[in-house]
């Protein structure tokens, strides 16, 4: 019995070491014979601020369920990226679907010069100084976040 309580305590401590942010919540529709059925889709980015980052996408009957499922997915898909002195080591460009982005290293103290989904991914990954530009006209937050993750995977030590 006491082992179970300690196990839950350890799980809660593990959960606290990761920070998460909800990027997007969308109401989606499925048309059935009786009419429309509404569900919710949530996109969550999770990171530890030390180089681990993950993106989760899930659907649920209500917003809370979708966010919970997406958080679980993000935790399952955590990846380690290479950070050098709070920034990235070199310029890197990436494309995911129609989203194209460029990430450039920045000097110490510059901060994260990026917008939207790219900023969220960089902050949660633990990158302190970076300049990013979304080249495409894509406003899709999920694809922009995934393009950022593709770019971060390309980094060399």
Tab-separated table of N, CA and C in Angstrom:
chain	number	residue	atom	x	y	z
A	1	UNK	N	0.815	-1.191	0.000
A	1	UNK	CA	0.000	0.000	0.000
A	1	UNK	C	0.864	1.263	0.000
A	2	UNK	N	1.884	1.286	0.865
A	2	UNK	CA	2.739	2.465	0.940
A	2	UNK	C	3.568	2.629	-0.333
A	3	UNK	N	3.848	1.527	-1.005
A	3	UNK	CA	4.601	1.615	-2.255
A	3	UNK	C	3.799	2.378	-3.307
A	4	UNK	N	2.485	2.155	-3.355
A	4	UNK	CA	1.637	2.847	-4.312
A	4	UNK	C	1.656	4.355	-4.080
A	5	UNK	N	1.602	4.755	-2.802
A	5	UNK	CA	1.615	6.185	-2.501
A	5	UNK	C	2.932	6.821	-2.925
A	6	UNK	N	4.037	6.145	-2.675
A	6	UNK	CA	5.335	6.672	-3.085
A	6	UNK	C	5.444	6.733	-4.602
A	7	UNK	N	4.879	5.757	-5.282
A	7	UNK	CA	4.913	5.746	-6.744
A	7	UNK	C	4.188	6.972	-7.295
A	8	UNK	N	3.015	7.271	-6.741
A	8	UNK	CA	2.266	8.439	-7.193
A	8	UNK	C	3.024	9.724	-6.914
A	9	UNK	N	3.732	9.776	-5.793
A	9	UNK	CA	4.519	10.952	-5.454
A	9	UNK	C	5.624	11.173	-6.487
A	10	UNK	N	6.285	10.067	-6.875
A	10	UNK	CA	7.348	10.152	-7.880
A	10	UNK	C	6.786	10.586	-9.227
A	11	UNK	N	5.610	10.082	-9.592
A	11	UNK	CA	4.978	10.469	-10.850
A	11	UNK	C	4.665	11.958	-10.854
A	12	UNK	N	4.146	12.483	-9.741
A	12	UNK	CA	3.829	13.904	-9.652
A	12	UNK	C	5.086	14.756	-9.771
A	13	UNK	N	6.201	14.309	-9.191
A	13	UNK	CA	7.462	15.042	-9.307
A	13	UNK	C	7.944	15.048	-10.750
A	14	UNK	N	7.784	13.927	-11.453
A	14	UNK	CA	8.173	13.865	-12.864
A	14	UNK	C	7.321	14.815	-13.696
A	15	UNK	N	6.028	14.886	-13.395
A	15	UNK	CA	5.135	15.769	-14.136
A	15	UNK	C	5.524	17.232	-13.944
A	16	UNK	N	5.997	17.595	-12.754
A	16	UNK	CA	6.337	18.981	-12.457
A	16	UNK	C	7.597	19.441	-13.184
A	17	UNK	N	8.469	18.507	-13.552
A	17	UNK	CA	9.708	18.925	-14.207
A	17	UNK	C	9.482	19.357	-15.651
A	18	UNK	N	8.324	19.023	-16.220
A	18	UNK	CA	8.006	19.439	-17.584
A	18	UNK	C	6.983	20.563	-17.558
A	19	UNK	N	7.213	21.542	-18.420
A	19	UNK	CA	6.286	22.646	-18.567
A	19	UNK	C	5.549	22.438	-19.884
A	20	UNK	N	4.269	22.731	-19.918
A	20	UNK	CA	3.531	22.535	-21.164
A	20	UNK	C	2.738	23.785	-21.507
A	21	UNK	N	2.444	23.915	-22.774
A	21	UNK	CA	1.683	25.055	-23.254
A	21	UNK	C	0.706	24.588	-24.330
A	22	UNK	N	-0.531	25.019	-24.221
A	22	UNK	CA	-1.533	24.682	-25.234
A	22	UNK	C	-1.356	25.654	-26.398
A	23	UNK	N	-1.013	25.111	-27.566
A	23	UNK	CA	-0.805	25.945	-28.747
A	23	UNK	C	-2.112	26.290	-29.432
A	24	UNK	N	-2.988	25.299	-29.543
A	24	UNK	CA	-4.181	25.495	-30.350
A	24	UNK	C	-5.304	24.590	-29.860
A	25	UNK	N	-6.503	25.122	-29.859
A	25	UNK	CA	-7.697	24.316	-29.604
A	25	UNK	C	-8.676	24.620	-30.731
A	26	UNK	N	-9.142	23.579	-31.400
A	26	UNK	CA	-10.059	23.757	-32.524
A	26	UNK	C	-11.279	22.866	-32.347
A	27	UNK	N	-12.427	23.383	-32.734
A	27	UNK	CA	-13.632	22.554	-32.730
A	27	UNK	C	-13.733	21.886	-34.092
A	28	UNK	N	-13.812	20.589	-34.097
A	28	UNK	CA	-13.881	19.848	-35.356
A	28	UNK	C	-15.246	19.180	-35.457
A	29	UNK	N	-15.668	18.927	-36.684
A	29	UNK	CA	-17.011	18.427	-36.933
A	29	UNK	C	-16.980	17.145	-37.742
A	30	UNK	N	-17.825	16.202	-37.336
A	30	UNK	CA	-18.028	14.980	-38.118
A	30	UNK	C	-19.512	14.948	-38.475
A	31	UNK	N	-19.811	14.806	-39.753
A	31	UNK	CA	-21.204	14.777	-40.186
A	31	UNK	C	-21.678	13.330	-40.219
A	32	UNK	N	-22.739	13.057	-39.479
A	32	UNK	CA	-23.335	11.717	-39.438
A	32	UNK	C	-24.792	11.835	-39.902
A	33	UNK	N	-25.469	10.704	-39.992
A	33	UNK	CA	-26.837	10.686	-40.509
A	33	UNK	C	-27.769	11.609	-39.716
A	34	UNK	N	-27.590	11.686	-38.412
A	34	UNK	CA	-28.464	12.505	-37.573
A	34	UNK	C	-28.078	13.968	-37.494
A	35	UNK	N	-26.986	14.369	-38.115
A	35	UNK	CA	-26.536	15.759	-38.068
A	35	UNK	C	-25.039	15.842	-37.862
A	36	UNK	N	-24.606	16.895	-37.174
A	36	UNK	CA	-23.176	17.100	-36.947
A	36	UNK	C	-22.796	16.682	-35.538
A	37	UNK	N	-21.606	16.074	-35.423
A	37	UNK	CA	-21.049	15.725	-34.112
A	37	UNK	C	-19.805	16.571	-33.905
A	38	UNK	N	-19.765	17.282	-32.803
A	38	UNK	CA	-18.634	18.161	-32.527
A	38	UNK	C	-17.670	17.511	-31.546
A	39	UNK	N	-16.383	17.693	-31.819
A	39	UNK	CA	-15.319	17.265	-30.917
A	39	UNK	C	-14.301	18.397	-30.865
A	40	UNK	N	-13.284	18.227	-30.050
A	40	UNK	CA	-12.253	19.257	-29.928
A	40	UNK	C	-10.884	18.657	-30.188
A	41	UNK	N	-10.042	19.428	-30.862
A	41	UNK	CA	-8.667	19.007	-31.133
A	41	UNK	C	-7.732	19.967	-30.406
A	42	UNK	N	-6.780	19.408	-29.681
A	42	UNK	CA	-5.829	20.230	-28.922
A	42	UNK	C	-4.411	19.925	-29.375
A	43	UNK	N	-3.597	20.967	-29.457
A	43	UNK	CA	-2.175	20.832	-29.753
A	43	UNK	C	-1.419	21.363	-28.542
A	44	UNK	N	-0.564	20.516	-27.963
A	44	UNK	CA	0.184	20.868	-26.754
A	44	UNK	C	1.672	20.696	-27.014
A	45	UNK	N	2.465	21.674	-26.564
A	45	UNK	CA	3.925	21.574	-26.622
A	45	UNK	C	4.416	21.412	-25.193
A	46	UNK	N	5.334	20.461	-24.991
A	46	UNK	CA	5.848	20.184	-23.652
A	46	UNK	C	7.372	20.163	-23.695
A	47	UNK	N	8.010	20.755	-22.692
A	47	UNK	CA	9.465	20.746	-22.624
A	47	UNK	C	9.938	20.916	-21.198
A	48	UNK	N	11.214	20.628	-20.991
A	48	UNK	CA	11.771	20.759	-19.642
A	48	UNK	C	12.674	21.982	-19.504
A	49	UNK	N	12.869	22.733	-20.572
A	49	UNK	CA	13.728	23.906	-20.514
A	49	UNK	C	15.206	23.579	-20.525
A	50	UNK	N	15.547	22.291	-20.754
A	50	UNK	CA	16.947	21.861	-20.757
A	50	UNK	C	17.289	21.059	-22.004
A	51	UNK	N	16.456	21.151	-23.026
A	51	UNK	CA	16.765	20.455	-24.273
A	51	UNK	C	15.807	19.352	-24.661
A	52	UNK	N	14.801	19.090	-23.832
A	52	UNK	CA	13.793	18.088	-24.194
A	52	UNK	C	12.527	18.801	-24.637
A	53	UNK	N	11.967	18.354	-25.770
A	53	UNK	CA	10.772	18.988	-26.317
A	53	UNK	C	9.901	17.946	-27.004
A	54	UNK	N	8.597	18.116	-26.906
A	54	UNK	CA	7.664	17.202	-27.554
A	54	UNK	C	6.380	17.919	-27.927
A	55	UNK	N	5.751	17.450	-29.005
A	55	UNK	CA	4.486	18.018	-29.464
A	55	UNK	C	3.435	16.921	-29.431
A	56	UNK	N	2.269	17.242	-28.884
A	56	UNK	CA	1.175	16.278	-28.818
A	56	UNK	C	-0.070	16.820	-29.482
A	57	UNK	N	-0.784	15.946	-30.175
A	57	UNK	CA	-2.015	16.303	-30.864
A	57	UNK	C	-3.056	15.262	-30.495
A	58	UNK	N	-4.226	15.698	-30.026
A	58	UNK	CA	-5.261	14.736	-29.642
A	58	UNK	C	-6.642	15.360	-29.782
A	59	UNK	N	-7.628	14.479	-29.912
A	59	UNK	CA	-9.024	14.899	-30.013
A	59	UNK	C	-9.801	14.320	-28.844
A	60	UNK	N	-10.833	15.038	-28.433
A	60	UNK	CA	-11.651	14.553	-27.333
A	60	UNK	C	-13.044	15.139	-27.379
A	61	UNK	N	-13.941	14.565	-26.588
A	61	UNK	CA	-15.332	15.015	-26.549
A	61	UNK	C	-15.458	16.424	-25.972
A	62	UNK	N	-14.563	16.780	-25.047
A	62	UNK	CA	-14.542	18.148	-24.538
A	62	UNK	C	-13.103	18.658	-24.510
A	63	UNK	N	-12.955	19.948	-24.264
A	63	UNK	CA	-11.637	20.587	-24.336
A	63	UNK	C	-10.670	19.985	-23.320
A	64	UNK	N	-11.130	19.779	-22.103
A	64	UNK	CA	-10.250	19.259	-21.048
A	64	UNK	C	-9.709	17.879	-21.408
A	65	UNK	N	-10.558	17.023	-21.943
A	65	UNK	CA	-10.139	15.680	-22.337
A	65	UNK	C	-9.128	15.741	-23.479
A	66	UNK	N	-9.373	16.621	-24.457
A	66	UNK	CA	-8.457	16.762	-25.589
A	66	UNK	C	-7.093	17.263	-25.126
A	67	UNK	N	-7.079	18.241	-24.214
A	67	UNK	CA	-5.812	18.787	-23.707
A	67	UNK	C	-5.060	17.730	-22.906
A	68	UNK	N	-5.779	16.964	-22.090
A	68	UNK	CA	-5.148	15.912	-21.295
A	68	UNK	C	-4.508	14.848	-22.197
A	69	UNK	N	-5.241	14.428	-23.231
A	69	UNK	CA	-4.712	13.430	-24.170
A	69	UNK	C	-3.501	13.978	-24.927
A	70	UNK	N	-3.587	15.246	-25.362
A	70	UNK	CA	-2.484	15.863	-26.101
A	70	UNK	C	-1.246	15.999	-25.219
A	71	UNK	N	-1.437	16.317	-23.941
A	71	UNK	CA	-0.320	16.403	-22.998
A	71	UNK	C	0.355	15.045	-22.855
A	72	UNK	N	-0.450	13.996	-22.773
A	72	UNK	CA	0.090	12.636	-22.679
A	72	UNK	C	0.878	12.283	-23.943
A	73	UNK	N	0.360	12.663	-25.112
A	73	UNK	CA	1.055	12.405	-26.384
A	73	UNK	C	2.383	13.164	-26.437
A	74	UNK	N	2.367	14.422	-25.999
A	74	UNK	CA	3.592	15.227	-26.012
A	74	UNK	C	4.654	14.599	-25.120
A	75	UNK	N	4.234	14.089	-23.963
A	75	UNK	CA	5.167	13.452	-23.034
A	75	UNK	C	5.753	12.174	-23.646
A	76	UNK	N	4.937	11.439	-24.398
A	76	UNK	CA	5.393	10.208	-25.044
A	76	UNK	C	6.405	10.481	-26.156
A	77	UNK	N	6.296	11.650	-26.794
A	77	UNK	CA	7.137	11.959	-27.946
A	77	UNK	C	8.217	12.993	-27.648
A	78	UNK	N	8.736	13.003	-26.434
A	78	UNK	CA	9.808	13.940	-26.083
A	78	UNK	C	11.091	13.586	-26.822
A	79	UNK	N	11.769	14.603	-27.333
A	79	UNK	CA	13.035	14.428	-28.038
A	79	UNK	C	14.081	15.334	-27.406
A	80	UNK	N	15.335	14.933	-27.516
A	80	UNK	CA	16.433	15.737	-26.988
A	80	UNK	C	17.038	16.533	-28.137
A	81	UNK	N	17.204	17.841	-27.922
A	81	UNK	CA	17.848	18.682	-28.929
A	81	UNK	C	19.133	19.261	-28.351
A	82	UNK	N	20.012	19.699	-29.253
A	82	UNK	CA	21.322	20.198	-28.839
A	82	UNK	C	21.281	21.716	-28.690
A	83	UNK	N	21.550	22.176	-27.475
A	83	UNK	CA	21.610	23.606	-27.188
A	83	UNK	C	23.033	23.937	-26.785
A	84	UNK	N	23.568	25.014	-27.346
A	84	UNK	CA	24.945	25.416	-27.062
A	84	UNK	C	24.933	26.832	-26.481
A	85	UNK	N	25.281	26.968	-25.216
A	85	UNK	CA	25.317	28.258	-24.515
A	85	UNK	C	23.996	29.027	-24.633
A	86	UNK	N	22.889	28.338	-24.525
A	86	UNK	CA	21.587	28.984	-24.561
A	86	UNK	C	21.075	29.333	-25.940
A	87	UNK	N	21.816	28.959	-26.985
A	87	UNK	CA	21.378	29.228	-28.352
A	87	UNK	C	21.628	27.988	-29.207
A	88	UNK	N	21.360	28.097	-30.485
A	88	UNK	CA	21.637	26.979	-31.388
A	88	UNK	C	23.015	27.179	-32.001
A	89	UNK	N	23.612	26.108	-32.487
A	89	UNK	CA	25.004	26.184	-32.933
A	89	UNK	C	25.174	26.794	-34.321
A	90	UNK	N	24.179	26.683	-35.176
A	90	UNK	CA	24.314	27.213	-36.537
A	90	UNK	C	22.940	27.495	-37.129
A	91	UNK	N	22.927	28.217	-38.246
A	91	UNK	CA	21.691	28.523	-38.950
A	91	UNK	C	21.091	27.231	-39.488
A	92	UNK	N	19.783	27.102	-39.385
A	92	UNK	CA	19.124	25.895	-39.879
A	92	UNK	C	17.745	26.275	-40.428
A	93	UNK	N	17.397	25.658	-41.553
A	93	UNK	CA	16.091	25.883	-42.170
A	93	UNK	C	15.365	24.553	-42.266
A	94	UNK	N	14.054	24.600	-42.205
A	94	UNK	CA	13.284	23.357	-42.282
A	94	UNK	C	11.915	23.626	-42.876
A	95	UNK	N	11.339	22.546	-43.381
A	95	UNK	CA	10.011	22.611	-43.982
A	95	UNK	C	9.197	21.442	-43.456
A	96	UNK	N	7.968	21.700	-43.089
A	96	UNK	CA	7.036	20.634	-42.731
A	96	UNK	C	5.711	21.011	-43.369
A	97	UNK	N	5.242	20.187	-44.286
A	97	UNK	CA	4.033	20.464	-45.046
A	97	UNK	C	4.233	21.801	-45.778
A	98	UNK	N	3.376	22.787	-45.564
A	98	UNK	CA	3.536	24.071	-46.250
A	98	UNK	C	4.287	25.088	-45.399
A	99	UNK	N	4.666	24.711	-44.185
A	99	UNK	CA	5.341	25.635	-43.270
A	99	UNK	C	6.850	25.580	-43.480
A	100	UNK	N	7.459	26.749	-43.671
A	100	UNK	CA	8.916	26.844	-43.821
A	100	UNK	C	9.420	27.844	-42.796
A	101	UNK	N	10.482	27.456	-42.088
A	101	UNK	CA	11.049	28.367	-41.093
A	101	UNK	C	12.573	28.370	-41.166
A	102	UNK	N	13.160	29.446	-40.659
A	102	UNK	CA	14.616	29.555	-40.516
A	102	UNK	C	14.894	29.894	-39.056
A	103	UNK	N	15.849	29.179	-38.462
A	103	UNK	CA	16.313	29.481	-37.108
A	103	UNK	C	17.763	29.925	-37.199
A	104	UNK	N	18.080	31.059	-36.567
A	104	UNK	CA	19.439	31.588	-36.590
A	104	UNK	C	19.944	31.783	-35.164
A	105	UNK	N	21.215	31.465	-34.915
A	105	UNK	CA	21.757	31.699	-33.572
A	105	UNK	C	21.816	33.199	-33.277
A	106	UNK	N	21.710	33.544	-32.008
A	106	UNK	CA	21.773	34.945	-31.599
A	106	UNK	C	22.755	35.080	-30.444
A	107	UNK	N	23.278	36.297	-30.275
A	107	UNK	CA	24.210	36.559	-29.181
A	107	UNK	C	23.481	36.519	-27.843
A	108	UNK	N	24.256	36.286	-26.791
A	108	UNK	CA	23.714	36.217	-25.433
A	108	UNK	C	22.994	37.519	-25.092
A	109	UNK	N	21.783	37.409	-24.568
A	109	UNK	CA	21.021	38.577	-24.165
A	109	UNK	C	20.024	39.058	-25.198
A	110	UNK	N	20.060	38.512	-26.392
A	110	UNK	CA	19.153	38.947	-27.457
A	110	UNK	C	17.725	38.474	-27.190
A	111	UNK	N	17.591	37.286	-26.626
A	111	UNK	CA	16.262	36.746	-26.352
A	111	UNK	C	15.731	35.953	-27.534
A	112	UNK	N	14.496	35.555	-27.427
A	112	UNK	CA	13.856	34.787	-28.498
A	112	UNK	C	13.082	35.758	-29.378
A	113	UNK	N	13.587	35.952	-30.590
A	113	UNK	CA	12.924	36.818	-31.551
A	113	UNK	C	12.197	35.897	-32.520
A	114	UNK	N	10.978	35.559	-32.169
A	114	UNK	CA	10.178	34.633	-32.970
A	114	UNK	C	8.718	34.859	-32.629
A	115	UNK	N	7.869	34.364	-33.471
A	115	UNK	CA	6.445	34.554	-33.241
A	115	UNK	C	5.697	33.253	-33.064
A	116	UNK	N	4.614	33.333	-32.319
A	116	UNK	CA	3.651	32.252	-32.219
A	116	UNK	C	4.193	30.920	-31.774
A	117	UNK	N	3.947	29.918	-32.607
A	117	UNK	CA	4.299	28.539	-32.276
A	117	UNK	C	5.809	28.349	-32.170
A	118	UNK	N	6.571	29.046	-32.991
A	118	UNK	CA	8.033	28.913	-32.976
A	118	UNK	C	8.580	29.390	-31.633
A	119	UNK	N	8.055	30.493	-31.133
A	119	UNK	CA	8.472	31.033	-29.833
A	119	UNK	C	8.172	30.037	-28.715
A	120	UNK	N	6.984	29.459	-28.731
A	120	UNK	CA	6.594	28.502	-27.690
A	120	UNK	C	7.521	27.294	-27.681
A	121	UNK	N	7.825	26.753	-28.848
A	121	UNK	CA	8.705	25.583	-28.940
A	121	UNK	C	10.098	25.927	-28.430
A	122	UNK	N	10.636	27.083	-28.837
A	122	UNK	CA	11.988	27.481	-28.416
A	122	UNK	C	12.056	27.720	-26.904
A	123	UNK	N	11.052	28.386	-26.347
A	123	UNK	CA	11.042	28.650	-24.901
A	123	UNK	C	11.012	27.356	-24.102
A	124	UNK	N	10.134	26.440	-24.486
A	124	UNK	CA	9.992	25.193	-23.734
A	124	UNK	C	11.178	24.262	-23.925
A	125	UNK	N	11.889	24.414	-25.043
A	125	UNK	CA	13.078	23.596	-25.275
A	125	UNK	C	14.262	24.096	-24.453
A	126	UNK	N	14.209	25.352	-24.010
A	126	UNK	CA	15.296	25.898	-23.206
A	126	UNK	C	16.255	26.768	-23.992
A	127	UNK	N	15.884	27.122	-25.202
A	127	UNK	CA	16.720	28.016	-26.011
A	127	UNK	C	16.451	29.439	-25.537
A	128	UNK	N	17.506	30.137	-25.147
A	128	UNK	CA	17.356	31.483	-24.585
A	128	UNK	C	17.505	32.583	-25.638
A	129	UNK	N	18.407	32.372	-26.595
A	129	UNK	CA	18.702	33.397	-27.599
A	129	UNK	C	18.634	32.779	-28.992
A	130	UNK	N	17.671	33.215	-29.779
A	130	UNK	CA	17.525	32.711	-31.144
A	130	UNK	C	16.690	33.708	-31.945
A	131	UNK	N	16.975	33.780	-33.231
A	131	UNK	CA	16.169	34.589	-34.143
A	131	UNK	C	15.519	33.620	-35.112
A	132	UNK	N	14.210	33.727	-35.265
A	132	UNK	CA	13.485	32.812	-36.146
A	132	UNK	C	12.599	33.601	-37.092
A	133	UNK	N	12.402	33.028	-38.268
A	133	UNK	CA	11.528	33.660	-39.251
A	133	UNK	C	10.694	32.585	-39.925
A	134	UNK	N	9.393	32.790	-39.941
A	134	UNK	CA	8.510	31.905	-40.697
A	134	UNK	C	8.458	32.467	-42.111
A	135	UNK	N	9.023	31.714	-43.053
A	135	UNK	CA	9.139	32.188	-44.427
A	135	UNK	C	7.827	32.009	-45.180
A	136	UNK	N	7.149	30.912	-44.926
A	136	UNK	CA	5.921	30.610	-45.655
A	136	UNK	C	4.781	31.501	-45.170
A	137	UNK	N	3.680	31.431	-45.886
A	137	UNK	CA	2.501	32.182	-45.473
A	137	UNK	C	1.588	31.327	-44.604
A	138	UNK	N	2.093	30.191	-44.165
A	138	UNK	CA	1.295	29.277	-43.355
A	138	UNK	C	1.028	29.872	-41.977
A	139	UNK	N	-0.231	29.876	-41.591
A	139	UNK	CA	-0.603	30.339	-40.257
A	139	UNK	C	-1.009	29.160	-39.378
A	140	UNK	N	-0.800	27.956	-39.878
A	140	UNK	CA	-1.159	26.745	-39.150
A	140	UNK	C	-0.162	26.539	-38.009
A	141	UNK	N	-0.633	26.670	-36.777
A	141	UNK	CA	0.251	26.595	-35.610
A	141	UNK	C	0.894	25.226	-35.469
A	142	UNK	N	0.140	24.169	-35.757
A	142	UNK	CA	0.666	22.813	-35.647
A	142	UNK	C	1.808	22.595	-36.632
A	143	UNK	N	1.618	22.984	-37.890
A	143	UNK	CA	2.668	22.789	-38.890
A	143	UNK	C	3.883	23.665	-38.612
A	144	UNK	N	3.671	24.888	-38.117
A	144	UNK	CA	4.803	25.751	-37.764
A	144	UNK	C	5.596	25.160	-36.599
A	145	UNK	N	4.904	24.603	-35.615
A	145	UNK	CA	5.585	23.967	-34.477
A	145	UNK	C	6.364	22.739	-34.941
A	146	UNK	N	5.755	21.942	-35.799
A	146	UNK	CA	6.434	20.743	-36.297
A	146	UNK	C	7.620	21.101	-37.184
A	147	UNK	N	7.510	22.178	-37.959
A	147	UNK	CA	8.643	22.630	-38.772
A	147	UNK	C	9.794	23.068	-37.870
A	148	UNK	N	9.477	23.725	-36.759
A	148	UNK	CA	10.500	24.124	-35.789
A	148	UNK	C	11.188	22.902	-35.208
A	149	UNK	N	10.415	21.880	-34.891
A	149	UNK	CA	10.978	20.645	-34.350
A	149	UNK	C	11.876	19.957	-35.373
A	150	UNK	N	11.470	19.971	-36.641
A	150	UNK	CA	12.302	19.391	-37.713
A	150	UNK	C	13.623	20.150	-37.796
A	151	UNK	N	13.562	21.484	-37.698
A	151	UNK	CA	14.779	22.300	-37.740
A	151	UNK	C	15.685	21.985	-36.556
A	152	UNK	N	15.114	21.849	-35.372
A	152	UNK	CA	15.914	21.563	-34.179
A	152	UNK	C	16.549	20.172	-34.252
A	153	UNK	N	15.881	19.234	-34.913
A	153	UNK	CA	16.462	17.893	-35.104
A	153	UNK	C	17.696	17.939	-35.996
A	154	UNK	N	17.736	18.895	-36.924
A	154	UNK	CA	18.856	19.002	-37.872
A	154	UNK	C	20.128	19.552	-37.234
A	155	UNK	N	20.017	20.103	-36.031
A	155	UNK	CA	21.172	20.729	-35.386
A	155	UNK	C	22.281	19.724	-35.119
A	156	UNK	N	23.502	20.176	-35.357
A	156	UNK	CA	24.686	19.379	-35.031
A	156	UNK	C	25.304	19.962	-33.772
A	157	UNK	N	26.013	19.151	-33.023
A	157	UNK	CA	26.639	19.605	-31.778
A	157	UNK	C	27.697	20.616	-32.095
